PDB file of C-alpha atoms and ligand atoms in Angstrom:
ATOM      1  CA  MET A   1      -1.813 -17.260 -18.167  1.00 47.00           C
ATOM      2  CA  PRO A   2       1.680 -17.905 -16.828  1.00 49.00           C
ATOM      3  CA  VAL A   3       3.731 -14.882 -15.891  1.00 47.00           C
ATOM      4  CA  ALA A   4       6.355 -14.153 -18.578  1.00 45.00           C
ATOM      5  CA  ALA A   5       9.931 -14.472 -17.411  1.00 49.00           C
ATOM      6  CA  SER A   6      11.125 -11.287 -19.192  1.00 59.00           C
ATOM      7  CA  ASN A   7      10.474  -8.941 -16.288  1.00 70.00           C
ATOM      8  CA  PRO A   8      11.031 -10.161 -12.742  1.00 87.00           C
ATOM      9  CA  LEU A   9       8.274 -10.129 -10.186  1.00 96.00           C
ATOM     10  CA  PRO A  10       7.642  -6.766  -8.562  1.00 98.00           C
ATOM     11  CA  ARG A  11       9.540  -6.380  -5.328  1.00 98.00           C
ATOM     12  CA  HIS A  12       6.824  -4.149  -3.932  1.00 98.00           C
ATOM     13  CA  VAL A  13       3.140  -4.174  -4.867  1.00 98.00           C
ATOM     14  CA  ALA A  14       0.889  -1.355  -3.626  1.00 99.00           C
ATOM     15  CA  ILE A  15      -2.896  -1.585  -3.885  1.00 99.00           C
ATOM     16  CA  THR A  16      -5.657   1.018  -3.695  1.00 99.00           C
ATOM     17  CA  MET A  17      -8.562  -1.145  -2.622  1.00 99.00           C
ATOM     18  CA  ASP A  18     -11.469   0.790  -4.111  1.00 99.00           C
ATOM     19  CA  GLY A  19     -15.094  -0.050  -4.896  1.00 98.00           C
ATOM     20  CA  ASN A  20     -16.442  -1.515  -1.652  1.00 98.00           C
ATOM     21  CA  GLY A  21     -19.329   0.955  -1.473  1.00 98.00           C
ATOM     22  CA  ARG A  22     -20.469   0.317  -5.047  1.00 98.00           C
ATOM     23  CA  TRP A  23     -20.155  -3.449  -4.548  1.00 98.00           C
ATOM     24  CA  ALA A  24     -22.490  -3.197  -1.557  1.00 98.00           C
ATOM     25  CA  LYS A  25     -24.924  -0.851  -3.297  1.00 98.00           C
ATOM     26  CA  THR A  26     -25.537  -3.229  -6.200  1.00 98.00           C
ATOM     27  CA  ARG A  27     -26.487  -5.870  -3.625  1.00 98.00           C
ATOM     28  CA  GLY A  28     -28.713  -3.602  -1.548  1.00 98.00           C
ATOM     29  CA  LEU A  29     -26.260  -3.847   1.357  1.00 98.00           C
ATOM     30  CA  THR A  30     -24.788  -1.169   3.619  1.00 98.00           C
ATOM     31  CA  ARG A  31     -21.435   0.382   2.724  1.00 98.00           C
ATOM     32  CA  ILE A  32     -19.848  -1.211   5.778  1.00 98.00           C
ATOM     33  CA  ALA A  33     -20.976  -4.640   4.493  1.00 98.00           C
ATOM     34  CA  GLY A  34     -18.925  -3.809   1.387  1.00 98.00           C
ATOM     35  CA  HIS A  35     -15.893  -2.976   3.516  1.00 98.00           C
ATOM     36  CA  LYS A  36     -16.301  -6.277   5.380  1.00 98.00           C
ATOM     37  CA  ALA A  37     -16.468  -8.136   2.064  1.00 98.00           C
ATOM     38  CA  GLY A  38     -13.145  -6.516   1.206  1.00 98.00           C
ATOM     39  CA  LEU A  39     -11.316  -8.617   3.773  1.00 98.00           C
ATOM     40  CA  ALA A  40     -11.284 -11.779   1.631  1.00 98.00           C
ATOM     41  CA  PRO A  41      -9.202 -10.214  -1.174  1.00 98.00           C
ATOM     42  CA  VAL A  42      -6.873  -8.736   1.453  1.00 98.00           C
ATOM     43  CA  ARG A  43      -6.183 -12.250   2.748  1.00 98.00           C
ATOM     44  CA  MET A  44      -5.768 -13.544  -0.813  1.00 98.00           C
ATOM     45  CA  CYS A  45      -3.212 -10.859  -1.738  1.00 98.00           C
ATOM     46  CA  ILE A  46      -1.187 -11.424   1.424  1.00 98.00           C
ATOM     47  CA  SER A  47      -1.116 -15.134   0.781  1.00 98.00           C
ATOM     48  CA  GLU A  48      -0.265 -14.735  -2.948  1.00 98.00           C
ATOM     49  CA  CYS A  49       2.593 -12.331  -2.207  1.00 98.00           C
ATOM     50  CA  GLY A  50       3.914 -14.734   0.417  1.00 96.00           C
ATOM     51  CA  SER A  51       3.785 -17.789  -1.819  1.00 95.00           C
ATOM     52  CA  ARG A  52       5.207 -16.013  -4.883  1.00 97.00           C
ATOM     53  CA  GLY A  53       8.081 -14.414  -2.999  1.00 96.00           C
ATOM     54  CA  ILE A  54       6.971 -10.797  -3.492  1.00 98.00           C
ATOM     55  CA  GLY A  55       8.804  -9.041  -0.679  1.00 98.00           C
ATOM     56  CA  ALA A  56       6.531  -6.116   0.123  1.00 98.00           C
ATOM     57  CA  LEU A  57       2.819  -5.333  -0.070  1.00 98.00           C
ATOM     58  CA  THR A  58       1.248  -1.990   0.810  1.00 99.00           C
ATOM     59  CA  LEU A  59      -2.532  -1.735   1.140  1.00 99.00           C
ATOM     60  CA  PHE A  60      -4.366   1.588   1.069  1.00 99.00           C
ATOM     61  CA  ALA A  61      -7.146   1.124   3.605  1.00 98.00           C
ATOM     62  CA  PHE A  62      -8.114   4.671   4.659  1.00 98.00           C
ATOM     63  CA  SER A  63      -6.888   7.965   3.256  1.00 98.00           C
ATOM     64  CA  SER A  64      -6.366  11.358   4.885  1.00 98.00           C
ATOM     65  CA  GLU A  65      -9.356  12.489   2.816  1.00 98.00           C
ATOM     66  CA  ASN A  66     -11.560   9.587   3.971  1.00 98.00           C
ATOM     67  CA  TRP A  67     -11.903  11.390   7.339  1.00 98.00           C
ATOM     68  CA  GLY A  68     -14.409  13.550   5.460  1.00 98.00           C
ATOM     69  CA  ARG A  69     -16.889  10.645   5.095  1.00 98.00           C
ATOM     70  CA  PRO A  70     -20.009  10.405   7.256  1.00 98.00           C
ATOM     71  CA  ALA A  71     -19.095   9.814  10.918  1.00 98.00           C
ATOM     72  CA  GLU A  72     -21.014   6.546  10.966  1.00 98.00           C
ATOM     73  CA  GLU A  73     -18.977   5.062   8.110  1.00 98.00           C
ATOM     74  CA  VAL A  74     -15.687   6.311   9.604  1.00 98.00           C
ATOM     75  CA  GLY A  75     -16.587   4.836  13.006  1.00 98.00           C
ATOM     76  CA  SER A  76     -17.568   1.493  11.473  1.00 98.00           C
ATOM     77  CA  LEU A  77     -14.324   1.373   9.495  1.00 98.00           C
ATOM     78  CA  MET A  78     -12.253   2.054  12.627  1.00 98.00           C
ATOM     79  CA  SER A  79     -14.100  -0.756  14.448  1.00 98.00           C
ATOM     80  CA  LEU A  80     -13.557  -3.045  11.475  1.00 98.00           C
ATOM     81  CA  PHE A  81      -9.811  -2.330  11.552  1.00 98.00           C
ATOM     82  CA  VAL A  82      -9.668  -3.153  15.284  1.00 98.00           C
ATOM     83  CA  GLU A  83     -11.691  -6.375  14.889  1.00 98.00           C
ATOM     84  CA  SER A  84      -9.761  -7.544  11.821  1.00 98.00           C
ATOM     85  CA  LEU A  85      -6.437  -6.980  13.525  1.00 97.00           C
ATOM     86  CA  GLU A  86      -7.591  -8.898  16.592  1.00 97.00           C
ATOM     87  CA  ARG A  87      -8.777 -11.768  14.438  1.00 97.00           C
ATOM     88  CA  GLU A  88      -5.951 -11.974  11.894  1.00 98.00           C
ATOM     89  CA  LEU A  89      -2.827 -11.124  13.886  1.00 98.00           C
ATOM     90  CA  ALA A  90      -2.006 -14.631  15.125  1.00 98.00           C
ATOM     91  CA  GLU A  91      -2.220 -16.077  11.625  1.00 98.00           C
ATOM     92  CA  LEU A  92      -0.178 -13.260  10.081  1.00 98.00           C
ATOM     93  CA  HIS A  93       2.466 -13.794  12.731  1.00 98.00           C
ATOM     94  CA  ALA A  94       2.429 -17.554  12.068  1.00 98.00           C
ATOM     95  CA  LYS A  95       2.996 -16.770   8.369  1.00 97.00           C
ATOM     96  CA  ASN A  96       6.112 -14.757   9.319  1.00 98.00           C
ATOM     97  CA  VAL A  97       4.525 -11.500   8.059  1.00 98.00           C
ATOM     98  CA  ARG A  98       6.123  -8.269   9.299  1.00 98.00           C
ATOM     99  CA  MET A  99       3.354  -5.691   9.792  1.00 98.00           C
ATOM    100  CA  ARG A 100       3.662  -1.940   9.747  1.00 98.00           C
ATOM    101  CA  PHE A 101       1.080   0.815   9.630  1.00 98.00           C
ATOM    102  CA  ILE A 102       1.744   4.049   7.797  1.00 98.00           C
ATOM    103  CA  GLY A 103      -0.233   7.243   8.286  1.00 98.00           C
ATOM    104  CA  GLU A 104      -1.066   9.903  10.863  1.00 98.00           C
ATOM    105  CA  ARG A 105      -1.908   7.603  13.735  1.00 97.00           C
ATOM    106  CA  ARG A 106      -2.485  10.347  16.293  1.00 97.00           C
ATOM    107  CA  ASN A 107      -5.872  10.876  14.614  1.00 96.00           C
ATOM    108  CA  LEU A 108      -6.922   7.242  15.127  1.00 98.00           C
ATOM    109  CA  PRO A 109      -9.050   6.009  18.030  1.00 98.00           C
ATOM    110  CA  VAL A 110      -6.845   5.069  20.999  1.00 98.00           C
ATOM    111  CA  ARG A 111      -7.982   1.436  20.890  1.00 98.00           C
ATOM    112  CA  LEU A 112      -6.844   1.153  17.281  1.00 98.00           C
ATOM    113  CA  GLN A 113      -3.525   2.831  18.079  1.00 98.00           C
ATOM    114  CA  ALA A 114      -2.996   0.205  20.788  1.00 98.00           C
ATOM    115  CA  ARG A 115      -3.789  -2.682  18.392  1.00 98.00           C
ATOM    116  CA  ILE A 116      -1.434  -1.233  15.796  1.00 98.00           C
ATOM    117  CA  ALA A 117       1.406  -0.895  18.287  1.00 98.00           C
ATOM    118  CA  ALA A 118       0.830  -4.476  19.470  1.00 97.00           C
ATOM    119  CA  ALA A 119       0.775  -5.860  15.920  1.00 98.00           C
ATOM    120  CA  GLU A 120       3.957  -4.031  14.957  1.00 98.00           C
ATOM    121  CA  GLU A 121       5.708  -5.189  18.100  1.00 98.00           C
ATOM    122  CA  ARG A 122       4.584  -8.809  17.819  1.00 98.00           C
ATOM    123  CA  THR A 123       5.733  -9.132  14.193  1.00 98.00           C
ATOM    124  CA  ALA A 124       8.846  -6.952  14.465  1.00 98.00           C
ATOM    125  CA  ASP A 125      11.301  -9.845  14.150  1.00 98.00           C
ATOM    126  CA  ASN A 126       9.488 -11.610  11.311  1.00 98.00           C
ATOM    127  CA  SER A 127      11.463 -12.024   8.106  1.00 98.00           C
ATOM    128  CA  GLY A 128       8.706 -12.842   5.598  1.00 98.00           C
ATOM    129  CA  LEU A 129       6.379 -10.533   3.656  1.00 98.00           C
ATOM    130  CA  GLN A 130       6.661  -6.877   4.659  1.00 98.00           C
ATOM    131  CA  LEU A 131       3.046  -5.767   4.909  1.00 98.00           C
ATOM    132  CA  GLN A 132       2.220  -2.075   5.185  1.00 98.00           C
ATOM    133  CA  VAL A 133      -1.325  -0.950   5.871  1.00 98.00           C
ATOM    134  CA  ALA A 134      -1.936   2.698   5.040  1.00 99.00           C
ATOM    135  CA  VAL A 135      -4.513   4.101   7.451  1.00 98.00           C
ATOM    136  CA  SER A 136      -5.064   7.846   7.834  1.00 98.00           C
ATOM    137  CA  TYR A 137      -2.399   8.058   5.150  1.00 98.00           C
ATOM    138  CA  GLY A 138      -1.864  10.662   2.455  1.00 98.00           C
ATOM    139  CA  GLY A 139       1.108  11.039   0.141  1.00 98.00           C
ATOM    140  CA  ARG A 140       1.240  14.759   0.908  1.00 98.00           C
ATOM    141  CA  TRP A 141       1.091  14.140   4.652  1.00 98.00           C
ATOM    142  CA  ASP A 142       4.027  11.750   4.246  1.00 98.00           C
ATOM    143  CA  ILE A 143       6.136  14.303   2.369  1.00 98.00           C
ATOM    144  CA  ILE A 144       5.323  17.013   4.926  1.00 98.00           C
ATOM    145  CA  GLN A 145       6.220  14.826   7.911  1.00 98.00           C
ATOM    146  CA  ALA A 146       9.522  13.887   6.225  1.00 98.00           C
ATOM    147  CA  ALA A 147      10.269  17.571   5.514  1.00 98.00           C
ATOM    148  CA  GLN A 148       9.489  18.452   9.132  1.00 98.00           C
ATOM    149  CA  SER A 149      11.767  15.781  10.552  1.00 98.00           C
ATOM    150  CA  LEU A 150      14.656  16.842   8.286  1.00 98.00           C
ATOM    151  CA  ALA A 151      14.006  20.500   9.144  1.00 98.00           C
ATOM    152  CA  ARG A 152      14.232  19.614  12.843  1.00 98.00           C
ATOM    153  CA  GLU A 153      17.608  17.950  12.226  1.00 98.00           C
ATOM    154  CA  CYS A 154      18.782  21.034  10.361  1.00 98.00           C
ATOM    155  CA  SER A 155      17.684  23.421  13.076  1.00 98.00           C
ATOM    156  CA  SER A 156      19.419  21.325  15.740  1.00 98.00           C
ATOM    157  CA  GLY A 157      22.621  21.490  13.688  1.00 98.00           C
ATOM    158  CA  ALA A 158      22.756  17.708  13.054  1.00 98.00           C
ATOM    159  CA  LEU A 159      22.192  18.146   9.316  1.00 98.00           C
ATOM    160  CA  ARG A 160      23.107  20.714   6.693  1.00 98.00           C
ATOM    161  CA  PRO A 161      20.445  21.566   4.049  1.00 98.00           C
ATOM    162  CA  GLU A 162      22.804  20.572   1.222  1.00 98.00           C
ATOM    163  CA  GLU A 163      23.035  17.087   2.774  1.00 98.00           C
ATOM    164  CA  ILE A 164      19.362  16.518   1.969  1.00 98.00           C
ATOM    165  CA  THR A 165      19.669  14.152  -0.970  1.00 98.00           C
ATOM    166  CA  GLU A 166      16.965  11.994  -2.555  1.00 98.00           C
ATOM    167  CA  GLU A 167      18.206   9.069  -0.470  1.00 98.00           C
ATOM    168  CA  ARG A 168      18.053  10.985   2.780  1.00 98.00           C
ATOM    169  CA  PHE A 169      14.620  12.366   1.983  1.00 98.00           C
ATOM    170  CA  ALA A 170      13.334   8.897   1.099  1.00 98.00           C
ATOM    171  CA  GLY A 171      14.767   7.681   4.394  1.00 98.00           C
ATOM    172  CA  ALA A 172      12.483  10.063   6.280  1.00 98.00           C
ATOM    173  CA  LEU A 173       9.319   8.854   4.533  1.00 98.00           C
ATOM    174  CA  ALA A 174       6.918   6.272   5.932  1.00 98.00           C
ATOM    175  CA  LEU A 175       8.138   3.595   3.493  1.00 98.00           C
ATOM    176  CA  ALA A 176      11.858   4.070   4.172  1.00 98.00           C
ATOM    177  CA  HIS A 177      12.243   0.357   4.937  1.00 98.00           C
ATOM    178  CA  VAL A 178      10.930  -1.017   1.595  1.00 98.00           C
ATOM    179  CA  PRO A 179      11.929  -0.466  -2.042  1.00 98.00           C
ATOM    180  CA  ASP A 180       9.838   1.928  -4.138  1.00 98.00           C
ATOM    181  CA  ALA A 181       6.559   0.486  -5.393  1.00 98.00           C
ATOM    182  CA  ASP A 182       7.110  -1.376  -8.674  1.00 98.00           C
ATOM    183  CA  LEU A 183       3.450  -2.075  -9.341  1.00 98.00           C
ATOM    184  CA  VAL A 184       0.435  -0.083  -8.161  1.00 98.00           C
ATOM    185  CA  ILE A 185      -2.946  -1.761  -8.591  1.00 99.00           C
ATOM    186  CA  ARG A 186      -6.195   0.176  -8.286  1.00 99.00           C
ATOM    187  CA  THR A 187      -9.550  -1.558  -8.373  1.00 99.00           C
ATOM    188  CA  GLY A 188     -12.939   0.108  -8.777  1.00 98.00           C
ATOM    189  CA  GLY A 189     -12.443   1.660 -12.220  1.00 98.00           C
ATOM    190  CA  GLU A 190     -11.027   5.074 -11.260  1.00 98.00           C
ATOM    191  CA  GLN A 191      -7.747   5.983 -12.890  1.00 98.00           C
ATOM    192  CA  ARG A 192      -6.323   8.320 -10.284  1.00 98.00           C
ATOM    193  CA  ILE A 193      -3.832   8.321  -7.435  1.00 98.00           C
ATOM    194  CA  SER A 194      -6.097   9.831  -4.724  1.00 98.00           C
ATOM    195  CA  ASN A 195      -3.079  10.959  -2.660  1.00 98.00           C
ATOM    196  CA  PHE A 196      -1.606   7.461  -2.271  1.00 98.00           C
ATOM    197  CA  LEU A 197       2.202   7.080  -2.274  1.00 98.00           C
ATOM    198  CA  LEU A 198       3.384  10.140  -4.186  1.00 98.00           C
ATOM    199  CA  TRP A 199       7.156   9.943  -3.797  1.00 98.00           C
ATOM    200  CA  ASN A 200       7.369   6.139  -3.795  1.00 98.00           C
ATOM    201  CA  LEU A 201       5.447   5.590  -7.026  1.00 97.00           C
ATOM    202  CA  ALA A 202       7.680   7.817  -9.168  1.00 97.00           C
ATOM    203  CA  TYR A 203       8.488   4.917 -11.520  1.00 97.00           C
ATOM    204  CA  ALA A 204       5.765   2.415 -10.658  1.00 98.00           C
ATOM    205  CA  GLU A 205       3.791   0.617 -13.337  1.00 98.00           C
ATOM    206  CA  LEU A 206       0.114   1.517 -12.874  1.00 98.00           C
ATOM    207  CA  TYR A 207      -2.555  -1.145 -13.277  1.00 98.00           C
ATOM    208  CA  PHE A 208      -6.196  -0.110 -13.211  1.00 98.00           C
ATOM    209  CA  THR A 209      -9.078  -2.548 -13.225  1.00 98.00           C
ATOM    210  CA  ALA A 210     -12.840  -2.026 -13.162  1.00 98.00           C
ATOM    211  CA  LYS A 211     -13.234  -4.967 -10.772  1.00 98.00           C
ATOM    212  CA  LEU A 212     -14.660  -3.782  -7.462  1.00 99.00           C
ATOM    213  CA  TRP A 213     -12.366  -4.632  -4.563  1.00 99.00           C
ATOM    214  CA  PRO A 214     -14.551  -7.331  -2.915  1.00 99.00           C
ATOM    215  CA  ASP A 215     -14.614  -9.143  -6.309  1.00 98.00           C
ATOM    216  CA  PHE A 216     -10.833  -8.978  -6.799  1.00 99.00           C
ATOM    217  CA  ALA A 217      -9.798 -12.632  -7.066  1.00 98.00           C
ATOM    218  CA  MET A 218      -6.579 -14.580  -7.461  1.00 98.00           C
ATOM    219  CA  ALA A 219      -6.929 -14.553 -11.260  1.00 98.00           C
ATOM    220  CA  ASP A 220      -7.163 -10.748 -11.175  1.00 98.00           C
ATOM    221  CA  PHE A 221      -3.994 -10.513  -9.119  1.00 98.00           C
ATOM    222  CA  GLU A 222      -2.316 -12.843 -11.624  1.00 98.00           C
ATOM    223  CA  ASP A 223      -3.489 -10.571 -14.479  1.00 98.00           C
ATOM    224  CA  ALA A 224      -1.866  -7.590 -12.765  1.00 98.00           C
ATOM    225  CA  LEU A 225       1.412  -9.512 -12.424  1.00 98.00           C
ATOM    226  CA  THR A 226       1.249 -10.530 -16.091  1.00 97.00           C
ATOM    227  CA  PHE A 227       0.694  -6.881 -17.037  1.00 98.00           C
ATOM    228  CA  PHE A 228       3.772  -5.980 -14.983  1.00 98.00           C
ATOM    229  CA  ALA A 229       5.834  -8.796 -16.506  1.00 96.00           C
ATOM    230  CA  ASN A 230       5.120  -7.460 -19.987  1.00 95.00           C
ATOM    231  CA  ARG A 231       6.105  -3.856 -19.359  1.00 94.00           C
ATOM    232  CA  GLU A 232       9.461  -2.608 -20.494  1.00 92.00           C
ATOM    233  CA  ARG A 233      10.779  -0.473 -17.654  1.00 93.00           C
ATOM    234  CA  ARG A 234      13.081   2.066 -19.243  1.00 93.00           C
ATOM    235  CA  PHE A 235      13.722   4.475 -16.353  1.00 95.00           C
ATOM    236  CA  GLY A 236      14.353   7.317 -18.782  1.00 96.00           C
ATOM    237  CA  GLN A 237      16.753   5.381 -20.989  1.00 95.00           C
ATOM    238  CA  THR A 238      16.155   4.074 -24.501  1.00 97.00           C
ATOM    239  CA  SER A 239      14.865   0.624 -25.279  1.00 95.00           C
ATOM    240  CA  ALA A 240      18.214  -0.280 -26.909  1.00 96.00           C
ATOM    241  CA  GLN A 241      20.111   0.718 -23.783  1.00 93.00           C
ATOM    242  CA  ARG A 242      17.849  -1.417 -21.602  1.00 91.00           C
ATOM    243  CA  SER A 243      18.149  -4.513 -23.790  1.00 89.00           C
ATOM    244  CA  ALA A 244      21.933  -4.132 -23.982  1.00 91.00           C
ATOM    245  CA  ALA A 245      22.054  -3.920 -20.191  1.00 86.00           C
ATOM    246  CA  SER A 246      19.840  -6.981 -19.704  1.00 80.00           C
ATOM    247  CA  GLY A 247      21.787  -8.861 -22.392  1.00 74.00           C
ATOM    248  CA  HIS A 248      25.035  -8.265 -20.528  1.00 61.00           C
ATOM    249  CA  ALA A 249      23.441  -9.305 -17.283  1.00 50.00           C
ATOM    250  CA  SER A 250      22.261 -12.669 -18.625  1.00 44.00           C
TER     251      SER A 250
HETATM  252  C1  LIG B 301     -12.659   1.816  -0.734  1.00 87.87           C
HETATM  253  O1  LIG B 301     -13.964   1.627  -1.139  1.00 87.87           O
HETATM  254  C2  LIG B 301     -12.495   1.742   0.764  1.00 87.87           C
HETATM  255  C3  LIG B 301     -12.225   3.031   1.416  1.00 87.87           C
HETATM  256  C4  LIG B 301     -11.978   4.151   0.790  1.00 87.87           C
HETATM  257  C5  LIG B 301     -12.244   3.039   2.868  1.00 87.87           C
HETATM  258  P1  LIG B 301     -14.989   2.837  -1.209  1.00 87.87           P
HETATM  259  O2  LIG B 301     -15.663   2.950   0.103  1.00 87.87           O
HETATM  260  O3  LIG B 301     -14.314   4.082  -1.677  1.00 87.87           O
HETATM  261  O4  LIG B 301     -15.995   2.313  -2.306  1.00 87.87           O
HETATM  262  P2  LIG B 301     -16.706   3.173  -3.436  1.00 87.87           P
HETATM  263  O5  LIG B 301     -15.623   3.884  -4.210  1.00 87.87           O
HETATM  264  O6  LIG B 301     -17.635   4.120  -2.752  1.00 87.87           O
HETATM  265  O7  LIG B 301     -17.411   2.146  -4.272  1.00 87.87           O
HETATM  266  C1  LIG B 302      -8.930   5.866  -2.229  1.00 87.87           C
HETATM  267  O1  LIG B 302     -10.279   5.603  -2.478  1.00 87.87           O
HETATM  268  C2  LIG B 302      -8.605   5.551  -0.806  1.00 87.87           C
HETATM  269  C3  LIG B 302      -8.679   4.146  -0.425  1.00 87.87           C
HETATM  270  C4  LIG B 302      -8.984   3.142  -1.189  1.00 87.87           C
HETATM  271  C5  LIG B 302      -8.364   3.876   0.933  1.00 87.87           C
HETATM  272  P1  LIG B 302     -11.379   6.757  -2.451  1.00 87.87           P
HETATM  273  O2  LIG B 302     -12.664   6.126  -2.772  1.00 87.87           O
HETATM  274  O3  LIG B 302     -11.292   7.529  -1.192  1.00 87.87           O
HETATM  275  O4  LIG B 302     -10.886   7.695  -3.651  1.00 87.87           O
HETATM  276  P2  LIG B 302     -11.626   8.869  -4.419  1.00 87.87           P
HETATM  277  O5  LIG B 302     -12.156   9.808  -3.381  1.00 87.87           O
HETATM  278  O6  LIG B 302     -12.716   8.259  -5.218  1.00 87.87           O
HETATM  279  O7  LIG B 302     -10.587   9.474  -5.290  1.00 87.87           O
HETATM  280 MG1  LIG B 303     -13.972   4.846  -3.515  1.00 87.87          MG
END
């Protein structure tokens, strides 16, 4: 189905890539095999965002809470992140993708920290898709680290507490460089946030699908965009106010 023209494309799509373990289980495979199978839809989404002109994509790969999984799964995931970065970086760079990682990276294995730093540095001047990968990320962690950095500025005298506005607070968060998420997609059937972007999804449209992440295909991404295109985003105003505003704009 073509995307309706009424609502523009999202500027920023954020995805909770859930369901890898269940996908593997139904096939009698290991959980890590499910995580590996999740790489194909990652590539598809990056390529679709690039070709459609969606400016920013944020992928939730590993949450603060995922540290509580069995050590073997955590270790395999960390290795998978290192290997995938090694394998994909040249192509991402060739596609003009600007990569950033968000999350508490001090907790990550040193070899992954090094890969992350190299990927961010190599793609720093790219002007295409802004790709954020959330690893060791939690929405609460993000808010706390922003509060701490503003508190440090206040205690050094560089900032007064009353100067902490929404804009300044947002500027201290991990996603300061991209607009708020317009569309959040979650695969795997759960209808919850699981500590993903808390501040930045204040007015996002939420799209939940039962599809397990490794099965998430181009047509599913298109369905999510169609869902977004058909939403009326009112931002607290009335429908009449919004249509008057869009009427004047056109
Ligand atoms: C999402 O898939 C990937 C991570 C959280 C790392 P899951 O591993 O949560 O898959 P399910 O929910 O167990 O199926
Ligand atoms: C959310 O999935 C985190 C990621 C996809 C990285 P989880 O599988 O960890 O979420 P819960 O625990 O079911 O809420
Ligand atoms: Mg899960």
